Amino acid sequence: MGKLTTHVLDTALGKPAQGLRIEVWSDHLLKTVQTNHDGRADAPLLEGAAFASGTYELRFFAGDYLRGLGMTLAEPLFLDVIPIRFGIADAGQHFHVPLLLSPFGYSTYRGS
């Protein structure tokens, strides 16, 4: 069975982004999780019958995370909520969607 996972790394600090809230959306909100000490969710975001072909969106609440670090940043933040929308054609595969984050940029890719 396939599954959806993520991992968030804070490239400005060179460490996992602990305590970052992530929402999983399809047509509606499916789940909300928070990253652990390793920058990962404690379990797959979706798996089994909950993981089907279709379009999904992960919303990474980067602004809340950055504010929580006590960083002095201009308001409004350059990056606040980062949405990543992607399609799943084969729900039998593992889809890993990592986020590399800094206060002024981010990148993502399909990982393994």
Short mmCIF file of N, CA and C in Angstrom, two decimals, residues 22-96:
data_model
loop_
_atom_site.label_atom_id
_atom_site.label_comp_id
_atom_site.label_asym_id
_atom_site.label_seq_id
_atom_site.Cartn_x
_atom_site.Cartn_y
_atom_site.Cartn_z
N ILE A 22 1.42 21.32 9.96
CA ILE A 22 1.15 20.98 8.56
C ILE A 22 -0.30 20.53 8.45
N GLU A 23 -1.00 21.07 7.46
CA GLU A 23 -2.35 20.60 7.14
C GLU A 23 -2.30 19.83 5.84
N VAL A 24 -3.08 18.75 5.78
CA VAL A 24 -3.21 17.93 4.58
C VAL A 24 -4.61 18.16 4.02
N TRP A 25 -4.68 18.62 2.76
CA TRP A 25 -5.95 18.94 2.11
C TRP A 25 -6.14 18.11 0.85
N SER A 26 -7.38 17.83 0.54
CA SER A 26 -7.80 17.34 -0.77
C SER A 26 -8.93 18.28 -1.16
N ASP A 27 -10.15 17.83 -1.18
CA ASP A 27 -11.29 18.74 -1.37
C ASP A 27 -11.61 19.45 -0.06
N HIS A 28 -11.11 18.92 1.04
CA HIS A 28 -11.36 19.46 2.37
C HIS A 28 -10.15 19.12 3.25
N LEU A 29 -10.13 19.66 4.44
CA LEU A 29 -9.05 19.37 5.38
C LEU A 29 -9.14 17.91 5.81
N LEU A 30 -8.05 17.16 5.60
CA LEU A 30 -8.01 15.75 5.95
C LEU A 30 -7.35 15.50 7.30
N LYS A 31 -6.31 16.30 7.59
CA LYS A 31 -5.53 16.03 8.79
C LYS A 31 -4.65 17.22 9.11
N THR A 32 -4.37 17.39 10.39
CA THR A 32 -3.40 18.38 10.86
C THR A 32 -2.38 17.65 11.72
N VAL A 33 -1.09 17.90 11.47
CA VAL A 33 -0.03 17.28 12.26
C VAL A 33 1.00 18.35 12.62
N GLN A 34 1.89 17.99 13.52
CA GLN A 34 2.99 18.86 13.91
C GLN A 34 4.27 18.03 13.81
N THR A 35 5.34 18.65 13.31
CA THR A 35 6.59 17.92 13.16
C THR A 35 7.24 17.64 14.51
N ASN A 36 7.91 16.52 14.58
CA ASN A 36 8.59 16.11 15.80
C ASN A 36 10.03 16.63 15.82
N HIS A 37 10.85 16.14 16.73
CA HIS A 37 12.24 16.58 16.88
C HIS A 37 13.09 16.36 15.63
N ASP A 38 12.66 15.45 14.76
CA ASP A 38 13.38 15.13 13.53
C ASP A 38 12.80 15.86 12.31
N GLY A 39 11.81 16.74 12.54
CA GLY A 39 11.19 17.46 11.44
C GLY A 39 10.19 16.63 10.65
N ARG A 40 9.77 15.51 11.20
CA ARG A 40 8.84 14.60 10.52
C ARG A 40 7.55 14.48 11.33
N ALA A 41 6.50 14.02 10.67
CA ALA A 41 5.29 13.62 11.38
C ALA A 41 5.57 12.27 12.04
N ASP A 42 4.90 11.97 13.14
CA ASP A 42 5.13 10.71 13.84
C ASP A 42 4.65 9.49 13.06
N ALA A 43 3.77 9.70 12.09
CA ALA A 43 3.23 8.62 11.27
C ALA A 43 3.01 9.17 9.87
N PRO A 44 2.81 8.30 8.88
CA PRO A 44 2.50 8.82 7.54
C PRO A 44 1.32 9.79 7.58
N LEU A 45 1.38 10.79 6.73
CA LEU A 45 0.27 11.75 6.65
C LEU A 45 -0.99 11.06 6.17
N LEU A 46 -0.85 10.20 5.19
CA LEU A 46 -1.96 9.39 4.67
C LEU A 46 -1.42 8.02 4.29
N GLU A 47 -2.23 7.01 4.47
CA GLU A 47 -1.87 5.66 4.04
C GLU A 47 -3.12 4.80 3.97
N GLY A 48 -2.98 3.63 3.38
CA GLY A 48 -4.10 2.71 3.28
C GLY A 48 -5.26 3.28 2.50
N ALA A 49 -6.47 3.02 2.97
CA ALA A 49 -7.69 3.46 2.29
C ALA A 49 -7.81 4.98 2.25
N ALA A 50 -7.14 5.69 3.16
CA ALA A 50 -7.20 7.16 3.21
C ALA A 50 -6.35 7.79 2.11
N PHE A 51 -5.49 7.00 1.46
CA PHE A 51 -4.60 7.52 0.44
C PHE A 51 -5.05 7.02 -0.92
N ALA A 52 -5.59 7.90 -1.72
CA ALA A 52 -6.13 7.55 -3.03
C ALA A 52 -5.56 8.47 -4.10
N SER A 53 -5.73 8.09 -5.35
CA SER A 53 -5.33 8.96 -6.46
C SER A 53 -6.10 10.26 -6.38
N GLY A 54 -5.45 11.35 -6.77
CA GLY A 54 -6.12 12.64 -6.74
C GLY A 54 -5.14 13.77 -6.53
N THR A 55 -5.67 14.95 -6.28
CA THR A 55 -4.87 16.14 -6.04
C THR A 55 -4.89 16.45 -4.55
N TYR A 56 -3.71 16.72 -4.02
CA TYR A 56 -3.55 17.01 -2.60
C TYR A 56 -2.80 18.33 -2.44
N GLU A 57 -2.91 18.89 -1.24
CA GLU A 57 -2.14 20.08 -0.90
C GLU A 57 -1.66 19.95 0.53
N LEU A 58 -0.38 20.20 0.73
CA LEU A 58 0.18 20.32 2.07
C LEU A 58 0.35 21.80 2.34
N ARG A 59 -0.11 22.24 3.49
CA ARG A 59 0.06 23.64 3.90
C ARG A 59 0.99 23.66 5.10
N PHE A 60 2.15 24.24 4.89
CA PHE A 60 3.19 24.33 5.92
C PHE A 60 3.10 25.70 6.57
N PHE A 61 2.88 25.76 7.86
CA PHE A 61 2.71 27.01 8.58
C PHE A 61 4.08 27.53 9.03
N ALA A 62 4.84 27.98 8.04
CA ALA A 62 6.21 28.43 8.26
C ALA A 62 6.26 29.68 9.12
N GLY A 63 5.33 30.60 8.93
CA GLY A 63 5.33 31.85 9.71
C GLY A 63 5.21 31.59 11.19
N ASP A 64 4.30 30.73 11.58
CA ASP A 64 4.14 30.40 13.00
C ASP A 64 5.42 29.77 13.55
N TYR A 65 6.02 28.89 12.75
CA TYR A 65 7.26 28.24 13.16
C TYR A 65 8.37 29.28 13.35
N LEU A 66 8.55 30.17 12.38
CA LEU A 66 9.61 31.17 12.44
C LEU A 66 9.40 32.14 13.60
N ARG A 67 8.16 32.56 13.81
CA ARG A 67 7.87 33.43 14.95
C ARG A 67 8.20 32.73 16.27
N GLY A 68 7.90 31.44 16.33
CA GLY A 68 8.15 30.65 17.54
C GLY A 68 9.62 30.52 17.88
N LEU A 69 10.49 30.73 16.90
CA LEU A 69 11.93 30.67 17.14
C LEU A 69 12.45 31.94 17.80
N GLY A 70 11.58 32.98 17.83
CA GLY A 70 11.99 34.25 18.42
C GLY A 70 12.82 35.10 17.49
N MET A 71 12.80 34.77 16.21
CA MET A 71 13.57 35.55 15.24
C MET A 71 12.92 36.92 15.06
N THR A 72 13.72 37.94 14.84
CA THR A 72 13.21 39.26 14.53
C THR A 72 13.01 39.34 13.02
N LEU A 73 11.76 39.35 12.61
CA LEU A 73 11.42 39.36 11.19
C LEU A 73 10.43 40.49 10.92
N ALA A 74 10.53 41.08 9.75
CA ALA A 74 9.60 42.14 9.35
C ALA A 74 8.21 41.55 9.17
N GLU A 75 7.21 42.33 9.52
CA GLU A 75 5.81 41.95 9.31
C GLU A 75 5.23 42.79 8.19
N PRO A 76 4.49 42.24 7.27
CA PRO A 76 4.18 40.81 7.22
C PRO A 76 5.41 40.00 6.78
N LEU A 77 5.42 38.76 7.20
CA LEU A 77 6.52 37.87 6.84
C LEU A 77 6.57 37.66 5.33
N PHE A 78 7.76 37.46 4.81
CA PHE A 78 7.90 37.14 3.39
C PHE A 78 7.22 35.81 3.10
N LEU A 79 7.44 34.80 3.94
CA LEU A 79 6.78 33.50 3.82
C LEU A 79 5.96 33.24 5.07
N ASP A 80 4.71 32.93 4.89
CA ASP A 80 3.85 32.61 6.02
C ASP A 80 3.36 31.19 5.86
N VAL A 81 2.25 30.98 5.18
CA VAL A 81 1.76 29.63 4.90
C VAL A 81 2.25 29.24 3.51
N ILE A 82 2.94 28.10 3.42
CA ILE A 82 3.48 27.62 2.16
C ILE A 82 2.62 26.46 1.68
N PRO A 83 1.84 26.68 0.59
CA PRO A 83 1.04 25.58 0.04
C PRO A 83 1.81 24.84 -1.05
N ILE A 84 1.80 23.53 -0.99
CA ILE A 84 2.39 22.72 -2.04
C ILE A 84 1.30 21.78 -2.55
N ARG A 85 0.90 22.01 -3.80
CA ARG A 85 -0.17 21.21 -4.42
C ARG A 85 0.47 20.23 -5.39
N PHE A 86 0.04 18.99 -5.33
CA PHE A 86 0.62 17.94 -6.15
C PHE A 86 -0.43 16.87 -6.46
N GLY A 87 -0.17 16.09 -7.49
CA GLY A 87 -1.08 15.03 -7.89
C GLY A 87 -0.52 13.66 -7.61
N ILE A 88 -1.40 12.75 -7.25
CA ILE A 88 -1.05 11.35 -7.02
C ILE A 88 -1.77 10.52 -8.08
N ALA A 89 -1.01 9.92 -8.98
CA ALA A 89 -1.60 9.08 -10.02
C ALA A 89 -1.70 7.62 -9.57
N ASP A 90 -0.70 7.16 -8.82
CA ASP A 90 -0.65 5.77 -8.37
C ASP A 90 -0.54 5.74 -6.86
N ALA A 91 -1.66 5.55 -6.19
CA ALA A 91 -1.70 5.55 -4.73
C ALA A 91 -1.05 4.32 -4.11
N GLY A 92 -0.55 3.43 -4.93
CA GLY A 92 0.17 2.27 -4.42
C GLY A 92 1.64 2.57 -4.15
N GLN A 93 2.09 3.76 -4.51
CA GLN A 93 3.49 4.14 -4.32
C GLN A 93 3.66 5.00 -3.06
N HIS A 94 4.91 5.12 -2.64
CA HIS A 94 5.26 6.01 -1.53
C HIS A 94 5.58 7.38 -2.12
N PHE A 95 4.88 8.41 -1.67
CA PHE A 95 5.14 9.78 -2.08
C PHE A 95 5.68 10.53 -0.87
N HIS A 96 6.90 11.04 -1.00
CA HIS A 96 7.54 11.80 0.07
C HIS A 96 7.72 13.22 -0.45
#
